[in-house]
Amino acid sequence: MAGVIRVLLVDDDALVRAGLSMMLDGAAGITVVAEAADGQEAITATDAHAPDIVLMDLRMPRVDGITATRRLRARTHPPEVIMLTTFDADENIVHALRAGASGFLLKDTSPTRIVEAITRVAAGDPILSPRITRRLMERTVTQAGAHERARAALAILTPREHEVALAIAQGRTNADIAAELAMGITTAKAHVSSILTKLGLDNRTQIALLVHDAGLS
């Protein structure tokens, strides 16, 4: 099982879980280690099976996906979380990204793209669809004072780190950033890690949200 991505499926619809399980178990390099019907079961299943990726529904009874994501990502060695949603949950998705989710997928996403998303997130490259992420961000009302706080936070970055942060907000991968800014991929990754550390953030998605709050995306 070395190198195989371990996935936990979380959805209150048993048919959705069954379809995802059948699809993912047929994908090379991915195995479904457990299923859960709500956020509380997701936490219990994570303790029992140590998944690499949690594919998390947004709206569920008892404990919803946002709350479960926040609890999982607060751990010392947390799994990555990809949210599942329908498009009418715009504002909730932004809350989920702020809670630490590495990205999100619409429930009508093609099997190929779901597999690709899981593989990318497992490799440390969270899903930031420029089209959907930007639309969700634009529909979210910025909290009072968030603009100033975001700009003050970004001001502590070096000019190069600032460029990398803007590129992340535009949905660029590490390879894209390296090519556009004329640096090696290892250097790009180092800049991303430095930005996360300086800003006290959890992942690239939260960098993008901060740039959005600062009015720079």
Coordinates of N, CA and C in Angstrom, one line a residue:
M1 N 0.8 -1.2 0.0 CA 0.0 0.0 0.0 C 0.9 1.3 0.0
A2 N 2.2 1.1 0.0 CA 3.0 2.3 0.0 C 2.8 3.1 -1.3
G3 N 2.6 4.4 -1.0 CA 2.3 5.3 -2.1 C 0.9 5.4 -2.6
V4 N 0.0 4.6 -2.0 CA -1.4 4.6 -2.3 C -2.1 5.7 -1.5
I5 N -3.0 6.5 -2.1 CA -3.7 7.6 -1.4 C -4.9 7.0 -0.7
R6 N -5.0 7.2 0.6 CA -6.0 6.6 1.4 C -7.2 7.7 1.5
V7 N -8.4 7.3 1.1 CA -9.5 8.3 1.1 C -10.6 7.8 2.0
L8 N -11.1 8.8 2.7 CA -12.3 8.6 3.5 C -13.5 9.4 2.8
L9 N -14.6 8.7 2.6 CA -15.8 9.3 2.0 C -16.8 9.7 3.0
V10 N -17.2 11.0 3.0 CA -18.2 11.5 4.0 C -19.3 12.1 3.3
D11 N -20.5 11.5 3.4 CA -21.7 12.0 2.8 C -22.9 11.3 3.4
D12 N -24.0 12.1 3.7 CA -25.1 11.5 4.3 C -26.0 10.7 3.3
D13 N -25.7 10.8 2.0 CA -26.4 10.0 1.0 C -25.7 8.7 0.7
A14 N -26.2 7.6 1.1 CA -25.5 6.3 0.9 C -25.3 6.0 -0.6
L15 N -26.2 6.5 -1.4 CA -26.0 6.2 -2.9 C -24.8 7.0 -3.4
V16 N -24.6 8.2 -2.9 CA -23.5 9.0 -3.3 C -22.2 8.4 -2.9
R17 N -22.2 7.9 -1.6 CA -21.0 7.2 -1.1 C -20.7 6.0 -1.9
A18 N -21.7 5.2 -2.3 CA -21.5 4.0 -3.0 C -20.9 4.3 -4.4
G19 N -21.5 5.3 -5.1 CA -21.0 5.7 -6.4 C -19.5 6.1 -6.4
L20 N -19.2 7.0 -5.4 CA -17.8 7.5 -5.2 C -16.9 6.3 -4.9
S21 N -17.3 5.4 -4.0 CA -16.5 4.3 -3.6 C -16.2 3.4 -4.8
M22 N -17.2 3.1 -5.6 CA -17.0 2.2 -6.8 C -16.0 2.9 -7.8
M23 N -16.2 4.2 -8.0 CA -15.4 4.9 -8.9 C -13.9 5.0 -8.4
L24 N -13.7 5.4 -7.2 CA -12.4 5.6 -6.7 C -11.6 4.3 -6.5
D25 N -12.3 3.2 -6.1 CA -11.6 2.0 -5.9 C -11.1 1.4 -7.2
G26 N -11.6 1.9 -8.3 CA -11.1 1.5 -9.6 C -10.0 2.4 -10.2
A27 N -9.6 3.4 -9.4 CA -8.6 4.3 -9.9 C -7.2 3.9 -9.4
A28 N -6.2 3.9 -10.2 CA -4.9 3.5 -9.8 C -4.3 4.5 -8.7
G29 N -3.8 3.9 -7.7 CA -3.1 4.7 -6.7 C -4.0 5.3 -5.6
I30 N -5.3 4.9 -5.6 CA -6.3 5.4 -4.7 C -7.0 4.3 -4.1
T31 N -7.3 4.3 -2.7 CA -8.1 3.3 -2.1 C -9.0 4.0 -1.1
V32 N -10.3 3.5 -1.1 CA -11.2 4.1 -0.1 C -11.1 3.2 1.2
V33 N -10.7 3.8 2.3 CA -10.4 3.1 3.5 C -11.7 3.1 4.4
A34 N -12.6 4.0 4.2 CA -13.8 4.0 5.1 C -14.8 5.0 4.6
E35 N -16.0 4.9 5.1 CA -17.1 5.8 4.7 C -17.7 6.3 6.0
A36 N -18.3 7.5 6.0 CA -19.0 8.1 7.1 C -20.2 8.9 6.6
A37 N -21.3 8.9 7.5 CA -22.5 9.5 7.1 C -22.7 11.0 7.6
D38 N -21.8 11.4 8.5 CA -21.9 12.8 8.9 C -20.5 13.2 9.5
G39 N -20.4 14.4 9.9 CA -19.1 14.9 10.4 C -18.6 14.2 11.6
Q40 N -19.5 13.8 12.5 CA -19.0 13.1 13.7 C -18.4 11.8 13.4
E41 N -19.1 11.1 12.5 CA -18.6 9.8 12.0 C -17.3 10.0 11.3
A42 N -17.1 11.1 10.6 CA -15.9 11.4 9.9 C -14.7 11.5 10.8
I43 N -14.9 12.1 12.0 CA -13.9 12.3 13.0 C -13.5 10.9 13.5
T44 N -14.5 10.1 13.8 CA -14.2 8.8 14.4 C -13.5 7.9 13.4
A45 N -13.9 8.0 12.1 CA -13.3 7.2 11.0 C -11.9 7.6 10.8
T46 N -11.6 8.9 10.9 CA -10.3 9.4 10.7 C -9.3 8.8 11.8
D47 N -9.8 8.8 13.0 CA -9.1 8.2 14.1 C -8.7 6.7 13.8
A48 N -9.7 6.0 13.3 CA -9.5 4.6 13.1 C -8.7 4.2 11.8
H49 N -8.8 5.1 10.8 CA -8.2 4.7 9.5 C -7.1 5.6 9.0
A50 N -6.9 6.7 9.6 CA -5.8 7.6 9.2 C -5.8 7.9 7.7
P51 N -6.8 8.5 7.1 CA -6.8 8.7 5.7 C -5.9 9.9 5.3
D52 N -5.5 9.9 4.1 CA -4.7 11.0 3.6 C -5.6 12.1 3.1
I53 N -6.7 11.8 2.5 CA -7.7 12.7 2.0 C -9.1 12.4 2.5
V54 N -9.8 13.4 3.0 CA -11.2 13.2 3.3 C -12.1 14.0 2.3
L55 N -12.9 13.2 1.6 CA -13.8 13.8 0.6 C -15.1 14.1 1.4
M56 N -15.4 15.4 1.7 CA -16.3 15.8 2.7 C -17.6 16.5 2.1
D57 N -18.7 16.0 2.4 CA -20.0 16.6 2.0 C -20.1 17.9 2.9
L58 N -20.8 18.9 2.4 CA -20.9 20.1 3.1 C -22.1 20.1 4.1
R59 N -23.3 19.7 3.7 CA -24.4 19.8 4.5 C -24.8 18.4 4.9
M60 N -24.7 18.1 6.3 CA -25.0 16.8 6.8 C -25.7 17.0 8.2
P61 N -26.4 16.0 8.7 CA -27.0 16.1 10.0 C -25.9 16.0 11.1
R62 N -26.3 16.3 12.3 CA -25.5 16.3 13.5 C -24.3 17.3 13.4
V63 N -23.2 16.8 12.8 CA -22.0 17.7 12.6 C -21.8 17.9 11.1
D64 N -21.9 19.2 10.7 CA -21.8 19.5 9.2 C -20.3 19.4 8.8
G65 N -20.2 19.6 7.4 CA -18.8 19.4 6.9 C -17.9 20.5 7.3
I66 N -18.4 21.7 7.5 CA -17.5 22.8 7.9 C -16.9 22.6 9.3
T67 N -17.8 22.3 10.2 CA -17.4 22.0 11.6 C -16.4 20.8 11.6
A68 N -16.7 19.8 10.9 CA -15.8 18.6 10.9 C -14.5 18.9 10.3
T69 N -14.5 19.7 9.3 CA -13.2 20.2 8.6 C -12.4 21.0 9.6
R70 N -13.0 21.9 10.3 CA -12.3 22.7 11.3 C -11.6 21.8 12.3
R71 N -12.4 20.9 12.8 CA -11.9 20.0 13.9 C -10.7 19.1 13.4
L72 N -10.9 18.6 12.2 CA -9.8 17.7 11.6 C -8.6 18.5 11.3
R73 N -8.7 19.7 10.8 CA -7.5 20.5 10.4 C -6.8 21.1 11.6
A74 N -7.4 21.1 12.7 CA -6.8 21.6 14.0 C -5.9 20.6 14.6
R75 N -5.8 19.4 14.0 CA -5.0 18.3 14.6 C -3.5 18.5 14.2
T76 N -2.7 17.8 14.9 CA -1.2 17.9 14.7 C -0.8 17.4 13.3
H77 N -1.4 16.2 12.9 CA -1.1 15.7 11.6 C -2.5 15.4 10.9
P78 N -3.1 16.5 10.4 CA -4.4 16.4 9.8 C -4.5 15.8 8.4
P79 N -5.6 15.2 8.1 CA -5.7 14.8 6.7 C -6.1 16.0 5.8
E80 N -5.9 16.0 4.6 CA -6.4 17.0 3.7 C -7.8 16.8 3.5
V81 N -8.6 17.9 3.3 CA -10.0 17.8 3.1 C -10.4 18.5 1.8
I82 N -11.2 17.8 1.0 CA -11.8 18.3 -0.2 C -13.3 18.3 0.0
M83 N -13.9 19.5 -0.1 CA -15.4 19.6 0.1 C -16.1 19.2 -1.1
L84 N -17.3 18.6 -0.9 CA -18.2 18.2 -2.0 C -19.4 19.2 -1.8
T85 N -19.9 19.7 -2.9 CA -21.1 20.6 -2.7 C -21.9 20.7 -4.0
T86 N -23.0 21.3 -3.9 CA -23.8 21.8 -5.0 C -23.6 23.3 -5.1
F87 N -23.8 23.9 -6.3 CA -23.4 25.2 -6.5 C -24.2 26.3 -5.7
D88 N -25.3 25.9 -5.1 CA -26.1 26.9 -4.4 C -25.5 27.1 -3.0
A89 N -24.4 26.5 -2.6 CA -23.8 26.7 -1.3 C -22.6 27.6 -1.3
D90 N -22.7 28.7 -2.1 CA -21.5 29.5 -2.3 C -20.8 30.0 -1.0
E91 N -21.6 30.7 -0.2 CA -20.9 31.3 1.0 C -20.4 30.3 2.0
N92 N -21.1 29.1 2.1 CA -20.7 28.1 2.9 C -19.3 27.5 2.5
I93 N -19.1 27.5 1.2 CA -17.9 27.0 0.7 C -16.7 27.8 1.1
V94 N -16.9 29.1 1.0 CA -15.8 30.0 1.5 C -15.5 29.8 3.0
H95 N -16.6 29.6 3.7 CA -16.4 29.3 5.2 C -15.6 28.0 5.3
A96 N -15.9 27.0 4.5 CA -15.2 25.8 4.5 C -13.7 25.9 4.2
L97 N -13.4 26.8 3.2 CA -12.0 27.0 2.8 C -11.3 27.7 4.0
R98 N -12.0 28.6 4.6 CA -11.4 29.3 5.8 C -11.1 28.3 6.9
A99 N -12.0 27.3 7.0 CA -11.8 26.3 8.1 C -10.6 25.3 7.8
G100 N -10.1 25.4 6.6 CA -8.9 24.6 6.3 C -9.0 23.6 5.2
A101 N -10.1 23.6 4.5 CA -10.3 22.7 3.4 C -9.3 23.1 2.3
S102 N -8.8 22.1 1.6 CA -7.8 22.3 0.5 C -8.5 22.6 -0.8
G103 N -9.8 22.6 -0.9 CA -10.5 22.9 -2.1 C -11.8 22.3 -2.1
F104 N -12.5 22.4 -3.2 CA -13.8 21.8 -3.3 C -14.1 21.3 -4.7
L105 N -15.1 20.4 -4.7 CA -15.6 19.8 -6.0 C -17.1 19.9 -6.0
L106 N -17.7 20.2 -7.2 CA -19.1 20.1 -7.3 C -19.5 18.7 -7.5
K107 N -20.7 18.3 -7.0 CA -21.1 16.9 -7.0 C -21.3 16.4 -8.4
D108 N -21.4 17.2 -9.4 CA -21.5 16.7 -10.8 C -20.1 16.7 -11.5
T109 N -19.0 16.8 -10.7 CA -17.7 16.8 -11.3 C -17.5 15.4 -12.0
S110 N -16.8 15.4 -13.1 CA -16.6 14.1 -13.8 C -15.6 13.2 -12.9
P111 N -15.7 11.9 -13.1 CA -14.9 11.0 -12.3 C -13.4 11.3 -12.6
T112 N -13.0 11.6 -13.8 CA -11.6 11.9 -14.1 C -11.1 13.1 -13.3
R113 N -11.9 14.1 -13.2 CA -11.5 15.3 -12.5 C -11.5 15.1 -11.0
I114 N -12.3 14.2 -10.5 CA -12.3 13.9 -9.0 C -11.0 13.2 -8.7
V115 N -10.7 12.2 -9.5 CA -9.4 11.5 -9.3 C -8.2 12.4 -9.4
E116 N -8.3 13.3 -10.4 CA -7.2 14.3 -10.5 C -7.1 15.2 -9.3
A117 N -8.2 15.6 -8.8 CA -8.2 16.5 -7.7 C -7.6 15.8 -6.4
I118 N -8.0 14.6 -6.2 CA -7.5 13.9 -5.1 C -6.0 13.7 -5.2
T119 N -5.5 13.4 -6.4 CA -4.1 13.2 -6.6 C -3.3 14.5 -6.4
R120 N -3.9 15.6 -6.9 CA -3.2 16.9 -6.7 C -3.1 17.3 -5.3
V121 N -4.2 17.2 -4.6 CA -4.3 17.6 -3.2 C -3.3 16.7 -2.3
A122 N -3.3 15.4 -2.6 CA -2.4 14.5 -1.9 C -0.9 14.9 -2.1
A123 N -0.7 15.5 -3.3 CA 0.7 15.9 -3.6 C 1.0 17.3 -3.1
G124 N 0.1 17.9 -2.4 CA 0.3 19.2 -1.8 C -0.1 20.4 -2.7
D125 N -0.9 20.2 -3.7 CA -1.3 21.2 -4.6 C -2.9 21.4 -4.5
P126 N -3.4 22.1 -3.5 CA -4.8 22.2 -3.4 C -5.5 22.7 -4.6
I127 N -6.8 22.4 -4.7 CA -7.6 22.7 -5.8 C -8.1 24.1 -5.7
L128 N -7.7 24.9 -6.7 CA -8.2 26.3 -6.7 C -8.7 26.6 -8.2
S129 N -9.9 26.2 -8.5 CA -10.4 26.5 -9.8 C -10.6 28.0 -10.0
P130 N -9.9 28.6 -10.9 CA -10.0 30.0 -11.1 C -11.4 30.5 -11.3
R131 N -12.2 29.8 -12.1 CA -13.5 30.2 -12.4 C -14.5 30.1 -11.2
I132 N -14.5 29.0 -10.6 CA -15.5 28.8 -9.5 C -15.0 29.5 -8.2
T133 N -13.8 29.4 -7.9 CA -13.3 30.0 -6.6 C -13.4 31.5 -6.7
R134 N -13.1 32.1 -7.8 CA -13.3 33.6 -7.9 C -14.7 34.0 -7.8
R135 N -15.6 33.2 -8.4 CA -17.0 33.6 -8.3 C -17.5 33.5 -6.8
L136 N -17.1 32.4 -6.1 CA -17.5 32.3 -4.7 C -16.9 33.4 -3.9
M137 N -15.7 33.7 -4.1 CA -15.1 34.8 -3.4 C -15.8 36.1 -3.6
E138 N -16.2 36.4 -4.8 CA -16.8 37.7 -5.1 C -18.2 37.8 -4.5
R139 N -18.9 36.6 -4.2 CA -20.2 36.6 -3.6 C -20.2 36.7 -2.1
T140 N -19.0 36.6 -1.6 CA -18.9 36.7 -0.1 C -18.7 38.1 0.4
V141 N -19.4 38.5 1.4 CA -19.3 39.8 2.0 C -18.1 39.9 2.9
T142 N -17.2 40.8 2.6 CA -16.0 40.9 3.5 C -16.4 41.5 4.8
Q143 N -15.9 40.9 5.9 CA -16.2 41.3 7.2 C -15.5 42.7 7.5
A144 N -16.2 43.5 8.3 CA -15.6 44.8 8.6 C -14.2 44.7 9.2
G145 N -13.3 45.4 8.6 CA -11.9 45.4 9.1 C -11.1 44.4 8.4
A146 N -11.7 43.4 7.7 CA -10.9 42.4 7.1 C -9.9 42.9 6.0
H147 N -10.3 43.9 5.3 CA -9.5 44.5 4.2 C -8.2 45.0 4.8
E148 N -8.3 45.8 5.9 CA -7.1 46.4 6.5 C -6.2 45.3 7.1
R149 N -6.9 44.3 7.8 CA -6.1 43.3 8.4 C -5.3 42.4 7.4
A150 N -6.0 42.2 6.3 CA -5.4 41.4 5.2 C -4.2 42.1 4.6
R151 N -4.3 43.4 4.4 CA -3.2 44.1 3.8 C -2.1 44.2 4.8
A152 N -2.4 44.4 6.1 CA -1.3 44.5 7.1 C -0.6 43.1 7.1
A153 N -1.3 42.0 7.0 CA -0.7 40.7 7.1 C 0.3 40.5 5.9
L154 N -0.2 40.9 4.7 CA 0.6 40.7 3.5 C 1.8 41.6 3.5
A155 N 1.7 42.7 4.2 CA 2.9 43.6 4.2 C 4.1 43.0 4.8
I156 N 4.0 42.0 5.6 CA 5.2 41.4 6.2 C 6.0 40.5 5.3
L157 N 5.4 40.2 4.1 CA 6.0 39.3 3.1 C 7.1 40.1 2.4
T158 N 8.1 39.3 1.9 CA 9.1 39.9 1.0 C 8.4 40.2 -0.4
P159 N 9.0 41.0 -1.2 CA 8.4 41.3 -2.5 C 8.2 40.0 -3.3
R160 N 9.2 39.1 -3.2 CA 9.1 37.8 -4.0 C 7.9 37.0 -3.4
E161 N 7.8 36.9 -2.1 CA 6.7 36.2 -1.5 C 5.4 36.8 -1.9
H162 N 5.3 38.1 -2.0 CA 4.1 38.8 -2.3 C 3.7 38.4 -3.8
E163 N 4.6 38.3 -4.7 CA 4.3 37.8 -6.0 C 3.8 36.4 -6.0
V164 N 4.4 35.5 -5.2 CA 3.9 34.1 -5.1 C 2.5 34.1 -4.6
A165 N 2.2 34.9 -3.5 CA 0.9 34.9 -3.0 C -0.1 35.3 -4.0
L166 N 0.2 36.3 -4.8 CA -0.8 36.8 -5.8 C -1.0 35.7 -6.9
A167 N 0.1 35.0 -7.2 CA 0.0 33.9 -8.2 C -0.9 32.7 -7.6
I168 N -0.8 32.5 -6.3 CA -1.6 31.4 -5.7 C -3.1 31.8 -5.8
A169 N -3.4 33.1 -5.5 CA -4.7 33.6 -5.6 C -5.3 33.5 -7.0
Q170 N -4.5 33.5 -8.0 CA -4.9 33.3 -9.4 C -5.0 31.8 -9.8
G171 N -4.9 30.9 -8.8 CA -5.0 29.5 -9.1 C -3.8 28.8 -9.7
R172 N -2.6 29.5 -9.6 CA -1.4 28.9 -10.2 C -0.9 27.7 -9.4
T173 N -0.4 26.7 -10.0 CA 0.3 25.6 -9.3 C 1.7 26.0 -9.1
N174 N 2.4 25.1 -8.3 CA 3.8 25.4 -8.1 C 4.6 25.5 -9.4
A175 N 4.3 24.6 -10.3 CA 5.0 24.6 -11.6 C 4.7 25.8 -12.4
D176 N 3.4 26.3 -12.3 CA 3.1 27.6 -13.0 C 3.9 28.7 -12.4
I177 N 3.9 28.8 -11.1 CA 4.6 29.9 -10.4 C 6.1 29.9 -10.8
A178 N 6.7 28.7 -10.7 CA 8.1 28.6 -11.1 C 8.4 29.1 -12.5
A179 N 7.5 28.7 -13.4 CA 7.7 29.2 -14.8 C 7.5 30.7 -15.0
E180 N 6.4 31.2 -14.4 CA 6.1 32.6 -14.5 C 7.1 33.5 -13.8
L181 N 7.6 33.1 -12.7 CA 8.5 33.9 -11.9 C 10.0 33.5 -12.1
A182 N 10.3 32.7 -13.0 CA 11.6 32.3 -13.3 C 12.4 31.8 -12.1
M183 N 11.8 30.7 -11.5 CA 12.5 30.1 -10.4 C 12.3 28.6 -10.5
G184 N 13.0 27.8 -9.7 CA 12.8 26.4 -9.7 C 11.6 26.0 -8.9
I185 N 11.0 24.8 -9.1 CA 9.9 24.4 -8.4 C 10.2 24.3 -6.9
T186 N 11.4 23.8 -6.6 CA 11.7 23.7 -5.2 C 11.7 25.1 -4.5
T187 N 12.2 26.1 -5.2 CA 12.2 27.4 -4.7 C 10.8 27.9 -4.5
A188 N 9.9 27.6 -5.5 CA 8.5 28.0 -5.4 C 7.9 27.4 -4.2
K189 N 8.1 26.1 -3.9 CA 7.6 25.5 -2.8 C 8.1 26.1 -1.5
A190 N 9.3 26.5 -1.5 CA 9.9 27.1 -0.3 C 9.3 28.4 0.0
H191 N 9.0 29.2 -1.0 CA 8.3 30.5 -0.8 C 6.9 30.2 -0.3
V192 N 6.2 29.2 -0.8 CA 4.9 28.9 -0.3 C 4.9 28.6 1.2
S193 N 5.9 27.7 1.6 CA 6.0 27.3 3.0 C 6.3 28.5 3.8
S194 N 7.2 29.4 3.4 CA 7.5 30.6 4.1 C 6.3 31.5 4.3
I195 N 5.5 31.7 3.3 CA 4.3 32.5 3.4 C 3.3 31.9 4.4
L196 N 3.1 30.6 4.4 CA 2.2 29.9 5.3 C 2.7 30.2 6.8
T197 N 4.0 30.0 7.0 CA 4.6 30.2 8.3 C 4.4 31.6 8.8
K198 N 4.8 32.6 8.0 CA 4.7 34.0 8.4 C 3.3 34.4 8.7
L199 N 2.4 34.0 7.9 CA 1.0 34.4 8.0 C 0.2 33.5 9.0
G200 N 0.8 32.4 9.4 CA 0.0 31.6 10.3 C -1.2 30.9 9.7
L201 N -1.0 30.6 8.4 CA -2.1 30.0 7.7 C -1.9 28.5 7.5
D202 N -3.0 27.8 7.1 CA -3.0 26.3 7.1 C -2.6 25.8 5.7
N203 N -3.1 26.5 4.6 CA -2.9 26.0 3.3 C -3.0 27.1 2.2
R204 N -2.7 26.7 1.0 CA -2.7 27.7 -0.1 C -4.0 28.4 -0.3
T205 N -5.1 27.7 -0.1 CA -6.4 28.2 -0.3 C -6.6 29.4 0.7
Q206 N -6.1 29.3 1.9 CA -6.3 30.4 2.8 C -5.4 31.6 2.4
I207 N -4.3 31.4 1.7 CA -3.5 32.5 1.2 C -4.3 33.2 0.1
A208 N -5.0 32.5 -0.7 CA -5.8 33.1 -1.8 C -7.0 33.9 -1.2
L209 N -7.6 33.4 -0.1 CA -8.6 34.2 0.5 C -8.1 35.4 1.2
L210 N -6.9 35.4 1.7 CA -6.3 36.6 2.3 C -6.0 37.6 1.3
V211 N -5.5 37.2 0.1 CA -5.3 38.1 -1.0 C -6.6 38.7 -1.5
H212 N -7.6 37.9 -1.5 CA -9.0 38.4 -1.9 C -9.4 39.5 -0.9
D213 N -9.3 39.2 0.4 CA -9.7 40.1 1.4 C -9.0 41.4 1.3
A214 N -7.7 41.4 0.9 CA -6.9 42.6 0.7 C -7.3 43.3 -0.5
G215 N -8.2 42.8 -1.4 CA -8.6 43.5 -2.6 C -7.6 43.4 -3.7
L216 N -6.7 42.3 -3.7 CA -5.7 42.2 -4.7 C -5.9 41.2 -5.7
S217 N -7.1 40.5 -5.6 CA -7.4 39.4 -6.6 C -8.6 39.8 -7.4

